[in-house]
mmCIF file with all atom_site columns, C-alpha atoms in Angstrom:
data_model
loop_
_atom_site.group_PDB
_atom_site.id
_atom_site.type_symbol
_atom_site.label_atom_id
_atom_site.label_alt_id
_atom_site.label_comp_id
_atom_site.label_asym_id
_atom_site.label_entity_id
_atom_site.label_seq_id
_atom_site.pdbx_PDB_ins_code
_atom_site.Cartn_x
_atom_site.Cartn_y
_atom_site.Cartn_z
_atom_site.occupancy
_atom_site.B_iso_or_equiv
_atom_site.pdbx_formal_charge
_atom_site.auth_seq_id
_atom_site.auth_comp_id
_atom_site.auth_asym_id
_atom_site.auth_atom_id
_atom_site.pdbx_PDB_model_num
ATOM 1   C CA . UNK A 1 1   ? 119.337 75.182  111.890 1.00 0.00 ? 1   UNK A CA 1
ATOM 2   C CA . UNK A 1 2   ? 120.574 71.892  110.845 1.00 0.00 ? 2   UNK A CA 1
ATOM 3   C CA . UNK A 1 3   ? 122.137 71.411  107.442 1.00 0.00 ? 3   UNK A CA 1
ATOM 4   C CA . UNK A 1 4   ? 120.801 68.907  105.232 1.00 0.00 ? 4   UNK A CA 1
ATOM 5   C CA . UNK A 1 5   ? 122.138 67.616  101.823 1.00 0.00 ? 5   UNK A CA 1
ATOM 6   C CA . UNK A 1 6   ? 122.555 71.246  100.184 1.00 0.00 ? 6   UNK A CA 1
ATOM 7   C CA . UNK A 1 7   ? 124.930 72.501  102.827 1.00 0.00 ? 7   UNK A CA 1
ATOM 8   C CA . UNK A 1 8   ? 122.192 74.867  103.968 1.00 0.00 ? 8   UNK A CA 1
ATOM 9   C CA . UNK A 1 9   ? 119.659 73.355  105.967 1.00 0.00 ? 9   UNK A CA 1
ATOM 10  C CA . UNK A 1 10  ? 115.935 71.856  105.565 1.00 0.00 ? 10  UNK A CA 1
ATOM 11  C CA . UNK A 1 11  ? 113.774 74.136  103.685 1.00 0.00 ? 11  UNK A CA 1
ATOM 12  C CA . UNK A 1 12  ? 116.296 75.956  102.061 1.00 0.00 ? 12  UNK A CA 1
ATOM 13  C CA . UNK A 1 13  ? 116.984 74.803  98.278  1.00 0.00 ? 13  UNK A CA 1
ATOM 14  C CA . UNK A 1 14  ? 120.537 74.963  96.528  1.00 0.00 ? 14  UNK A CA 1
ATOM 15  C CA . UNK A 1 15  ? 119.999 78.809  95.512  1.00 0.00 ? 15  UNK A CA 1
ATOM 16  C CA . UNK A 1 16  ? 119.118 79.883  98.818  1.00 0.00 ? 16  UNK A CA 1
ATOM 17  C CA . UNK A 1 17  ? 115.469 80.115  98.403  1.00 0.00 ? 17  UNK A CA 1
ATOM 18  C CA . UNK A 1 18  ? 113.688 79.654  101.525 1.00 0.00 ? 18  UNK A CA 1
ATOM 19  C CA . UNK A 1 19  ? 110.739 76.811  100.856 1.00 0.00 ? 19  UNK A CA 1
ATOM 20  C CA . UNK A 1 20  ? 108.912 76.139  103.964 1.00 0.00 ? 20  UNK A CA 1
ATOM 21  C CA . UNK A 1 21  ? 107.815 77.992  107.056 1.00 0.00 ? 21  UNK A CA 1
ATOM 22  C CA . UNK A 1 22  ? 109.724 76.017  109.137 1.00 0.00 ? 22  UNK A CA 1
ATOM 23  C CA . UNK A 1 23  ? 112.974 77.204  107.791 1.00 0.00 ? 23  UNK A CA 1
ATOM 24  C CA . UNK A 1 24  ? 112.002 80.756  107.577 1.00 0.00 ? 24  UNK A CA 1
ATOM 25  C CA . UNK A 1 25  ? 110.845 80.646  111.246 1.00 0.00 ? 25  UNK A CA 1
ATOM 26  C CA . UNK A 1 26  ? 114.288 78.821  112.474 1.00 0.00 ? 26  UNK A CA 1
ATOM 27  C CA . UNK A 1 27  ? 116.082 81.913  110.893 1.00 0.00 ? 27  UNK A CA 1
ATOM 28  C CA . UNK A 1 28  ? 113.632 84.323  112.688 1.00 0.00 ? 28  UNK A CA 1
ATOM 29  C CA . UNK A 1 29  ? 112.689 82.997  115.667 1.00 0.00 ? 29  UNK A CA 1
ATOM 30  C CA . UNK A 1 30  ? 109.687 83.757  117.589 1.00 0.00 ? 30  UNK A CA 1
ATOM 31  C CA . UNK A 1 31  ? 108.060 86.649  117.284 1.00 0.00 ? 31  UNK A CA 1
ATOM 32  C CA . UNK A 1 32  ? 108.272 89.527  120.209 1.00 0.00 ? 32  UNK A CA 1
ATOM 33  C CA . UNK A 1 33  ? 105.532 89.190  122.627 1.00 0.00 ? 33  UNK A CA 1
ATOM 34  C CA . UNK A 1 34  ? 104.440 92.922  122.365 1.00 0.00 ? 34  UNK A CA 1
ATOM 35  C CA . UNK A 1 35  ? 104.222 92.462  118.577 1.00 0.00 ? 35  UNK A CA 1
ATOM 36  C CA . UNK A 1 36  ? 101.182 89.889  118.953 1.00 0.00 ? 36  UNK A CA 1
ATOM 37  C CA . UNK A 1 37  ? 99.757  91.680  122.278 1.00 0.00 ? 37  UNK A CA 1
ATOM 38  C CA . UNK A 1 38  ? 99.250  95.075  120.207 1.00 0.00 ? 38  UNK A CA 1
ATOM 39  C CA . UNK A 1 39  ? 96.790  93.429  117.908 1.00 0.00 ? 39  UNK A CA 1
ATOM 40  C CA . UNK A 1 40  ? 93.278  94.506  118.122 1.00 0.00 ? 40  UNK A CA 1
ATOM 41  C CA . UNK A 1 41  ? 90.087  93.340  116.012 1.00 0.00 ? 41  UNK A CA 1
ATOM 42  C CA . UNK A 1 42  ? 88.704  96.686  116.401 1.00 0.00 ? 42  UNK A CA 1
ATOM 43  C CA . UNK A 1 43  ? 89.850  100.644 116.048 1.00 0.00 ? 43  UNK A CA 1
ATOM 44  C CA . UNK A 1 44  ? 90.541  101.378 119.706 1.00 0.00 ? 44  UNK A CA 1
ATOM 45  C CA . UNK A 1 45  ? 90.413  104.916 121.169 1.00 0.00 ? 45  UNK A CA 1
ATOM 46  C CA . UNK A 1 46  ? 94.274  104.732 121.019 1.00 0.00 ? 46  UNK A CA 1
ATOM 47  C CA . UNK A 1 47  ? 94.233  103.501 117.325 1.00 0.00 ? 47  UNK A CA 1
ATOM 48  C CA . UNK A 1 48  ? 91.794  106.109 116.497 1.00 0.00 ? 48  UNK A CA 1
ATOM 49  C CA . UNK A 1 49  ? 93.506  109.086 117.698 1.00 0.00 ? 49  UNK A CA 1
ATOM 50  C CA . UNK A 1 50  ? 96.483  108.103 114.965 1.00 0.00 ? 50  UNK A CA 1
ATOM 51  C CA . UNK A 1 51  ? 93.854  107.268 112.267 1.00 0.00 ? 51  UNK A CA 1
ATOM 52  C CA . UNK A 1 52  ? 92.479  110.882 112.830 1.00 0.00 ? 52  UNK A CA 1
ATOM 53  C CA . UNK A 1 53  ? 95.834  112.503 112.633 1.00 0.00 ? 53  UNK A CA 1
ATOM 54  C CA . UNK A 1 54  ? 96.662  110.639 109.321 1.00 0.00 ? 54  UNK A CA 1
ATOM 55  C CA . UNK A 1 55  ? 96.212  112.650 105.998 1.00 0.00 ? 55  UNK A CA 1
ATOM 56  C CA . UNK A 1 56  ? 97.619  109.922 104.115 1.00 0.00 ? 56  UNK A CA 1
ATOM 57  C CA . UNK A 1 57  ? 97.357  106.011 103.497 1.00 0.00 ? 57  UNK A CA 1
ATOM 58  C CA . UNK A 1 58  ? 98.305  103.310 100.968 1.00 0.00 ? 58  UNK A CA 1
ATOM 59  C CA . UNK A 1 59  ? 95.550  100.952 100.223 1.00 0.00 ? 59  UNK A CA 1
ATOM 60  C CA . UNK A 1 60  ? 96.753  97.520  99.203  1.00 0.00 ? 60  UNK A CA 1
ATOM 61  C CA . UNK A 1 61  ? 93.970  94.976  97.334  1.00 0.00 ? 61  UNK A CA 1
ATOM 62  C CA . UNK A 1 62  ? 93.889  91.600  95.426  1.00 0.00 ? 62  UNK A CA 1
ATOM 63  C CA . UNK A 1 63  ? 92.257  90.991  92.218  1.00 0.00 ? 63  UNK A CA 1
ATOM 64  C CA . UNK A 1 64  ? 92.294  88.326  89.429  1.00 0.00 ? 64  UNK A CA 1
ATOM 65  C CA . UNK A 1 65  ? 94.899  90.419  87.587  1.00 0.00 ? 65  UNK A CA 1
ATOM 66  C CA . UNK A 1 66  ? 96.971  90.354  90.803  1.00 0.00 ? 66  UNK A CA 1
ATOM 67  C CA . UNK A 1 67  ? 97.768  92.879  93.514  1.00 0.00 ? 67  UNK A CA 1
ATOM 68  C CA . UNK A 1 68  ? 97.923  96.373  93.877  1.00 0.00 ? 68  UNK A CA 1
ATOM 69  C CA . UNK A 1 69  ? 98.612  99.331  96.015  1.00 0.00 ? 69  UNK A CA 1
ATOM 70  C CA . UNK A 1 70  ? 97.199  102.820 95.767  1.00 0.00 ? 70  UNK A CA 1
ATOM 71  C CA . UNK A 1 71  ? 98.196  106.059 97.486  1.00 0.00 ? 71  UNK A CA 1
ATOM 72  C CA . UNK A 1 72  ? 95.277  107.962 99.232  1.00 0.00 ? 72  UNK A CA 1
ATOM 73  C CA . UNK A 1 73  ? 95.594  111.450 100.508 1.00 0.00 ? 73  UNK A CA 1
ATOM 74  C CA . UNK A 1 74  ? 92.895  113.905 101.959 1.00 0.00 ? 74  UNK A CA 1
ATOM 75  C CA . UNK A 1 75  ? 92.673  117.205 103.484 1.00 0.00 ? 75  UNK A CA 1
ATOM 76  C CA . UNK A 1 76  ? 92.816  116.700 107.170 1.00 0.00 ? 76  UNK A CA 1
ATOM 77  C CA . UNK A 1 77  ? 92.010  112.685 108.229 1.00 0.00 ? 77  UNK A CA 1
ATOM 78  C CA . UNK A 1 78  ? 92.274  110.319 105.051 1.00 0.00 ? 78  UNK A CA 1
ATOM 79  C CA . UNK A 1 79  ? 90.027  107.839 106.546 1.00 0.00 ? 79  UNK A CA 1
ATOM 80  C CA . UNK A 1 80  ? 86.781  108.479 108.866 1.00 0.00 ? 80  UNK A CA 1
ATOM 81  C CA . UNK A 1 81  ? 86.096  105.974 111.684 1.00 0.00 ? 81  UNK A CA 1
ATOM 82  C CA . UNK A 1 82  ? 82.479  105.222 111.560 1.00 0.00 ? 82  UNK A CA 1
ATOM 83  C CA . UNK A 1 83  ? 82.409  102.948 114.301 1.00 0.00 ? 83  UNK A CA 1
ATOM 84  C CA . UNK A 1 84  ? 84.797  100.696 115.857 1.00 0.00 ? 84  UNK A CA 1
ATOM 85  C CA . UNK A 1 85  ? 84.707  97.922  113.458 1.00 0.00 ? 85  UNK A CA 1
ATOM 86  C CA . UNK A 1 86  ? 84.044  100.110 110.011 1.00 0.00 ? 86  UNK A CA 1
ATOM 87  C CA . UNK A 1 87  ? 86.449  102.799 108.380 1.00 0.00 ? 87  UNK A CA 1
ATOM 88  C CA . UNK A 1 88  ? 85.470  105.069 105.480 1.00 0.00 ? 88  UNK A CA 1
ATOM 89  C CA . UNK A 1 89  ? 87.344  106.398 102.651 1.00 0.00 ? 89  UNK A CA 1
ATOM 90  C CA . UNK A 1 90  ? 85.954  108.625 100.143 1.00 0.00 ? 90  UNK A CA 1
ATOM 91  C CA . UNK A 1 91  ? 87.398  108.277 96.724  1.00 0.00 ? 91  UNK A CA 1
ATOM 92  C CA . UNK A 1 92  ? 88.491  111.407 95.288  1.00 0.00 ? 92  UNK A CA 1
ATOM 93  C CA . UNK A 1 93  ? 88.986  112.424 91.619  1.00 0.00 ? 93  UNK A CA 1
ATOM 94  C CA . UNK A 1 94  ? 92.079  110.382 89.762  1.00 0.00 ? 94  UNK A CA 1
ATOM 95  C CA . UNK A 1 95  ? 92.709  109.105 86.655  1.00 0.00 ? 95  UNK A CA 1
ATOM 96  C CA . UNK A 1 96  ? 89.925  106.750 86.292  1.00 0.00 ? 96  UNK A CA 1
ATOM 97  C CA . UNK A 1 97  ? 91.538  103.515 86.259  1.00 0.00 ? 97  UNK A CA 1
ATOM 98  C CA . UNK A 1 98  ? 89.777  102.262 89.499  1.00 0.00 ? 98  UNK A CA 1
ATOM 99  C CA . UNK A 1 99  ? 92.378  99.489  89.912  1.00 0.00 ? 99  UNK A CA 1
ATOM 100 C CA . UNK A 1 100 ? 91.409  99.330  93.680  1.00 0.00 ? 100 UNK A CA 1
ATOM 101 C CA . UNK A 1 101 ? 87.705  99.346  93.146  1.00 0.00 ? 101 UNK A CA 1
ATOM 102 C CA . UNK A 1 102 ? 87.696  96.845  90.846  1.00 0.00 ? 102 UNK A CA 1
ATOM 103 C CA . UNK A 1 103 ? 89.665  94.479  93.026  1.00 0.00 ? 103 UNK A CA 1
ATOM 104 C CA . UNK A 1 104 ? 87.306  95.149  96.160  1.00 0.00 ? 104 UNK A CA 1
ATOM 105 C CA . UNK A 1 105 ? 84.270  94.334  94.098  1.00 0.00 ? 105 UNK A CA 1
ATOM 106 C CA . UNK A 1 106 ? 85.561  90.717  93.087  1.00 0.00 ? 106 UNK A CA 1
ATOM 107 C CA . UNK A 1 107 ? 87.992  90.521  96.411  1.00 0.00 ? 107 UNK A CA 1
ATOM 108 C CA . UNK A 1 108 ? 87.120  92.299  99.183  1.00 0.00 ? 108 UNK A CA 1
ATOM 109 C CA . UNK A 1 109 ? 90.403  91.650  101.129 1.00 0.00 ? 109 UNK A CA 1
ATOM 110 C CA . UNK A 1 110 ? 92.263  94.787  101.846 1.00 0.00 ? 110 UNK A CA 1
ATOM 111 C CA . UNK A 1 111 ? 94.938  96.488  104.037 1.00 0.00 ? 111 UNK A CA 1
ATOM 112 C CA . UNK A 1 112 ? 95.647  99.963  104.906 1.00 0.00 ? 112 UNK A CA 1
ATOM 113 C CA . UNK A 1 113 ? 98.869  101.582 106.079 1.00 0.00 ? 113 UNK A CA 1
ATOM 114 C CA . UNK A 1 114 ? 98.619  105.144 107.486 1.00 0.00 ? 114 UNK A CA 1
ATOM 115 C CA . UNK A 1 115 ? 101.454 107.718 107.928 1.00 0.00 ? 115 UNK A CA 1
ATOM 116 C CA . UNK A 1 116 ? 101.170 110.631 110.103 1.00 0.00 ? 116 UNK A CA 1
ATOM 117 C CA . UNK A 1 117 ? 103.856 113.610 109.290 1.00 0.00 ? 117 UNK A CA 1
ATOM 118 C CA . UNK A 1 118 ? 106.772 113.686 111.342 1.00 0.00 ? 118 UNK A CA 1
ATOM 119 C CA . UNK A 1 119 ? 106.111 110.355 113.197 1.00 0.00 ? 119 UNK A CA 1
ATOM 120 C CA . UNK A 1 120 ? 107.683 107.227 113.336 1.00 0.00 ? 120 UNK A CA 1
ATOM 121 C CA . UNK A 1 121 ? 104.958 104.871 114.192 1.00 0.00 ? 121 UNK A CA 1
ATOM 122 C CA . UNK A 1 122 ? 102.677 103.517 111.042 1.00 0.00 ? 122 UNK A CA 1
ATOM 123 C CA . UNK A 1 123 ? 99.122  102.120 111.872 1.00 0.00 ? 123 UNK A CA 1
ATOM 124 C CA . UNK A 1 124 ? 98.145  99.299  109.683 1.00 0.00 ? 124 UNK A CA 1
ATOM 125 C CA . UNK A 1 125 ? 94.523  97.981  109.352 1.00 0.00 ? 125 UNK A CA 1
ATOM 126 C CA . UNK A 1 126 ? 93.412  94.807  107.618 1.00 0.00 ? 126 UNK A CA 1
ATOM 127 C CA . UNK A 1 127 ? 89.903  93.841  106.792 1.00 0.00 ? 127 UNK A CA 1
ATOM 128 C CA . UNK A 1 128 ? 87.145  93.636  104.100 1.00 0.00 ? 128 UNK A CA 1
ATOM 129 C CA . UNK A 1 129 ? 86.596  96.359  101.834 1.00 0.00 ? 129 UNK A CA 1
ATOM 130 C CA . UNK A 1 130 ? 83.009  97.111  99.611  1.00 0.00 ? 130 UNK A CA 1
ATOM 131 C CA . UNK A 1 131 ? 82.317  100.193 97.416  1.00 0.00 ? 131 UNK A CA 1
ATOM 132 C CA . UNK A 1 132 ? 79.361  102.216 98.292  1.00 0.00 ? 132 UNK A CA 1
ATOM 133 C CA . UNK A 1 133 ? 77.531  105.004 96.589  1.00 0.00 ? 133 UNK A CA 1
ATOM 134 C CA . UNK A 1 134 ? 74.955  105.661 99.223  1.00 0.00 ? 134 UNK A CA 1
ATOM 135 C CA . UNK A 1 135 ? 73.668  109.341 99.097  1.00 0.00 ? 135 UNK A CA 1
ATOM 136 C CA . UNK A 1 136 ? 74.164  110.245 102.397 1.00 0.00 ? 136 UNK A CA 1
ATOM 137 C CA . UNK A 1 137 ? 77.962  109.048 102.597 1.00 0.00 ? 137 UNK A CA 1
ATOM 138 C CA . UNK A 1 138 ? 78.657  110.807 99.381  1.00 0.00 ? 138 UNK A CA 1
ATOM 139 C CA . UNK A 1 139 ? 77.141  114.108 100.611 1.00 0.00 ? 139 UNK A CA 1
ATOM 140 C CA . UNK A 1 140 ? 79.111  113.584 103.887 1.00 0.00 ? 140 UNK A CA 1
ATOM 141 C CA . UNK A 1 141 ? 82.449  113.685 102.047 1.00 0.00 ? 141 UNK A CA 1
ATOM 142 C CA . UNK A 1 142 ? 81.802  116.750 100.120 1.00 0.00 ? 142 UNK A CA 1
ATOM 143 C CA . UNK A 1 143 ? 84.732  119.257 99.673  1.00 0.00 ? 143 UNK A CA 1
ATOM 144 C CA . UNK A 1 144 ? 84.555  122.614 97.897  1.00 0.00 ? 144 UNK A CA 1
ATOM 145 C CA . UNK A 1 145 ? 81.047  121.527 96.593  1.00 0.00 ? 145 UNK A CA 1
ATOM 146 C CA . UNK A 1 146 ? 82.591  118.351 95.207  1.00 0.00 ? 146 UNK A CA 1
ATOM 147 C CA . UNK A 1 147 ? 81.421  114.799 96.074  1.00 0.00 ? 147 UNK A CA 1
ATOM 148 C CA . UNK A 1 148 ? 83.385  111.823 95.679  1.00 0.00 ? 148 UNK A CA 1
ATOM 149 C CA . UNK A 1 149 ? 82.244  109.456 93.218  1.00 0.00 ? 149 UNK A CA 1
ATOM 150 C CA . UNK A 1 150 ? 82.137  106.637 95.763  1.00 0.00 ? 150 UNK A CA 1
ATOM 151 C CA . UNK A 1 151 ? 83.221  105.645 99.461  1.00 0.00 ? 151 UNK A CA 1
ATOM 152 C CA . UNK A 1 152 ? 85.172  102.538 100.158 1.00 0.00 ? 152 UNK A CA 1
ATOM 153 C CA . UNK A 1 153 ? 83.870  101.076 103.407 1.00 0.00 ? 153 UNK A CA 1
ATOM 154 C CA . UNK A 1 154 ? 86.605  98.788  105.393 1.00 0.00 ? 154 UNK A CA 1
ATOM 155 C CA . UNK A 1 155 ? 85.007  96.389  107.994 1.00 0.00 ? 155 UNK A CA 1
ATOM 156 C CA . UNK A 1 156 ? 87.852  96.113  110.214 1.00 0.00 ? 156 UNK A CA 1
ATOM 157 C CA . UNK A 1 157 ? 89.655  92.575  111.151 1.00 0.00 ? 157 UNK A CA 1
ATOM 158 C CA . UNK A 1 158 ? 92.941  93.775  112.611 1.00 0.00 ? 158 UNK A CA 1
ATOM 159 C CA . UNK A 1 159 ? 94.616  97.067  113.598 1.00 0.00 ? 159 UNK A CA 1
ATOM 160 C CA . UNK A 1 160 ? 98.269  97.660  115.066 1.00 0.00 ? 160 UNK A CA 1
ATOM 161 C CA . UNK A 1 161 ? 101.213 99.843  115.105 1.00 0.00 ? 161 UNK A CA 1
ATOM 162 C CA . UNK A 1 162 ? 104.152 98.978  113.147 1.00 0.00 ? 162 UNK A CA 1
ATOM 163 C CA . UNK A 1 163 ? 107.513 98.952  114.565 1.00 0.00 ? 163 UNK A CA 1
ATOM 164 C CA . UNK A 1 164 ? 109.042 102.352 113.582 1.00 0.00 ? 164 UNK A CA 1
ATOM 165 C CA . UNK A 1 165 ? 112.439 100.955 112.453 1.00 0.00 ? 165 UNK A CA 1
ATOM 166 C CA . UNK A 1 166 ? 111.378 101.056 109.024 1.00 0.00 ? 166 UNK A CA 1
ATOM 167 C CA . UNK A 1 167 ? 110.785 105.351 108.703 1.00 0.00 ? 167 UNK A CA 1
ATOM 168 C CA . UNK A 1 168 ? 113.877 105.373 110.841 1.00 0.00 ? 168 UNK A CA 1
ATOM 169 C CA . UNK A 1 169 ? 116.301 103.732 108.871 1.00 0.00 ? 169 UNK A CA 1
ATOM 170 C CA . UNK A 1 170 ? 114.748 105.384 106.048 1.00 0.00 ? 170 UNK A CA 1
ATOM 171 C CA . UNK A 1 171 ? 115.174 109.047 107.536 1.00 0.00 ? 171 UNK A CA 1
ATOM 172 C CA . UNK A 1 172 ? 111.334 109.556 105.615 1.00 0.00 ? 172 UNK A CA 1
ATOM 173 C CA . UNK A 1 173 ? 110.971 113.005 107.483 1.00 0.00 ? 173 UNK A CA 1
ATOM 174 C CA . UNK A 1 174 ? 114.721 114.294 107.589 1.00 0.00 ? 174 UNK A CA 1
ATOM 175 C CA . UNK A 1 175 ? 115.320 117.085 105.371 1.00 0.00 ? 175 UNK A CA 1
ATOM 176 C CA . UNK A 1 176 ? 115.995 115.787 102.012 1.00 0.00 ? 176 UNK A CA 1
ATOM 177 C CA . UNK A 1 177 ? 120.026 115.833 100.900 1.00 0.00 ? 177 UNK A CA 1
ATOM 178 C CA . UNK A 1 178 ? 120.946 117.255 97.300  1.00 0.00 ? 178 UNK A CA 1
ATOM 179 C CA . UNK A 1 179 ? 120.602 114.597 94.755  1.00 0.00 ? 179 UNK A CA 1
ATOM 180 C CA . UNK A 1 180 ? 123.485 113.713 92.523  1.00 0.00 ? 180 UNK A CA 1
ATOM 181 C CA . UNK A 1 181 ? 121.193 112.734 89.554  1.00 0.00 ? 181 UNK A CA 1
ATOM 182 C CA . UNK A 1 182 ? 117.979 114.262 88.422  1.00 0.00 ? 182 UNK A CA 1
ATOM 183 C CA . UNK A 1 183 ? 114.723 112.233 88.499  1.00 0.00 ? 183 UNK A CA 1
ATOM 184 C CA . UNK A 1 184 ? 112.755 111.595 85.304  1.00 0.00 ? 184 UNK A CA 1
ATOM 185 C CA . UNK A 1 185 ? 109.789 113.960 85.136  1.00 0.00 ? 185 UNK A CA 1
ATOM 186 C CA . UNK A 1 186 ? 106.500 113.026 84.490  1.00 0.00 ? 186 UNK A CA 1
ATOM 187 C CA . UNK A 1 187 ? 106.102 113.850 80.932  1.00 0.00 ? 187 UNK A CA 1
ATOM 188 C CA . UNK A 1 188 ? 109.572 112.310 80.374  1.00 0.00 ? 188 UNK A CA 1
ATOM 189 C CA . UNK A 1 189 ? 108.013 108.849 81.444  1.00 0.00 ? 189 UNK A CA 1
ATOM 190 C CA . UNK A 1 190 ? 105.037 109.528 79.236  1.00 0.00 ? 190 UNK A CA 1
ATOM 191 C CA . UNK A 1 191 ? 107.177 110.324 76.423  1.00 0.00 ? 191 UNK A CA 1
ATOM 192 C CA . UNK A 1 192 ? 109.311 107.035 76.551  1.00 0.00 ? 192 UNK A CA 1
ATOM 193 C CA . UNK A 1 193 ? 106.482 104.750 77.080  1.00 0.00 ? 193 UNK A CA 1
ATOM 194 C CA . UNK A 1 194 ? 104.440 106.238 74.250  1.00 0.00 ? 194 UNK A CA 1
ATOM 195 C CA . UNK A 1 195 ? 107.457 106.644 71.837  1.00 0.00 ? 195 UNK A CA 1
ATOM 196 C CA . UNK A 1 196 ? 106.768 110.327 72.069  1.00 0.00 ? 196 UNK A CA 1
ATOM 197 C CA . UNK A 1 197 ? 103.154 110.129 71.207  1.00 0.00 ? 197 UNK A CA 1
ATOM 198 C CA . UNK A 1 198 ? 102.196 111.674 74.984  1.00 0.00 ? 198 UNK A CA 1
ATOM 199 C CA . UNK A 1 199 ? 103.998 113.586 77.757  1.00 0.00 ? 199 UNK A CA 1
ATOM 200 C CA . UNK A 1 200 ? 106.678 115.732 76.659  1.00 0.00 ? 200 UNK A CA 1
ATOM 201 C CA . UNK A 1 201 ? 107.876 119.169 78.425  1.00 0.00 ? 201 UNK A CA 1
ATOM 202 C CA . UNK A 1 202 ? 104.243 120.615 77.527  1.00 0.00 ? 202 UNK A CA 1
ATOM 203 C CA . UNK A 1 203 ? 102.756 117.784 79.725  1.00 0.00 ? 203 UNK A CA 1
ATOM 204 C CA . UNK A 1 204 ? 104.939 118.599 82.836  1.00 0.00 ? 204 UNK A CA 1
ATOM 205 C CA . UNK A 1 205 ? 104.484 122.718 82.392  1.00 0.00 ? 205 UNK A CA 1
ATOM 206 C CA . UNK A 1 206 ? 100.629 122.133 83.000  1.00 0.00 ? 206 UNK A CA 1
ATOM 207 C CA . UNK A 1 207 ? 100.180 119.002 84.951  1.00 0.00 ? 207 UNK A CA 1
ATOM 208 C CA . UNK A 1 208 ? 100.914 120.213 88.311  1.00 0.00 ? 208 UNK A CA 1
ATOM 209 C CA . UNK A 1 209 ? 98.394  123.501 87.651  1.00 0.00 ? 209 UNK A CA 1
ATOM 210 C CA . UNK A 1 210 ? 95.831  120.925 86.176  1.00 0.00 ? 210 UNK A CA 1
ATOM 211 C CA . UNK A 1 211 ? 96.241  118.493 89.248  1.00 0.00 ? 211 UNK A CA 1
ATOM 212 C CA . UNK A 1 212 ? 95.570  121.283 91.795  1.00 0.00 ? 212 UNK A CA 1
ATOM 213 C CA . UNK A 1 213 ? 92.020  122.706 89.637  1.00 0.00 ? 213 UNK A CA 1
ATOM 214 C CA . UNK A 1 214 ? 90.766  118.855 89.890  1.00 0.00 ? 214 UNK A CA 1
ATOM 215 C CA . UNK A 1 215 ? 91.911  117.606 93.636  1.00 0.00 ? 215 UNK A CA 1
ATOM 216 C CA . UNK A 1 216 ? 88.575  116.916 94.508  1.00 0.00 ? 216 UNK A CA 1
#
């Protein structure tokens, strides 16, 4: 990348911030052809096999207040392929913030990233989501007598597998090494944020049991 007056290069400001697509592309070069070939506009049988094996995904949405990423987990597959261009994710019990659902109603754009335990490959899906309370869908995803309050339907626009390097670098599935420092508990974080009005040791003593009784 040729230098300009700031001594770094065109499209890069004096502090080193990249400010143009041209500069970014000059830094990184052309994408590997396989990173483009792997993108499908529907869920192929190969991609469905991975989605069917995934009990956990992250759901990214956007709304007027900003961006949100929500963890989604389920017994068995976290999402169901209804057809090659359509995914369904039951919205299980949570804290009723419904950030993802609020966003989808106002802006349907969404992205999903699926993980499979002990596997380095991730599956990514981009598309448009909507929130459904159709009785047949709710009944389909009933677990232990508890139906979800809604089901997220995602019209698939792109699906592809992610390079395994991020998971490999992180050692995500390797046995955890002992931590040198203890992490704050949920109760401690709540107590800090509420100046002691919420959380604390009593919260920590019961929250796991309470969550286990309200999974569905």
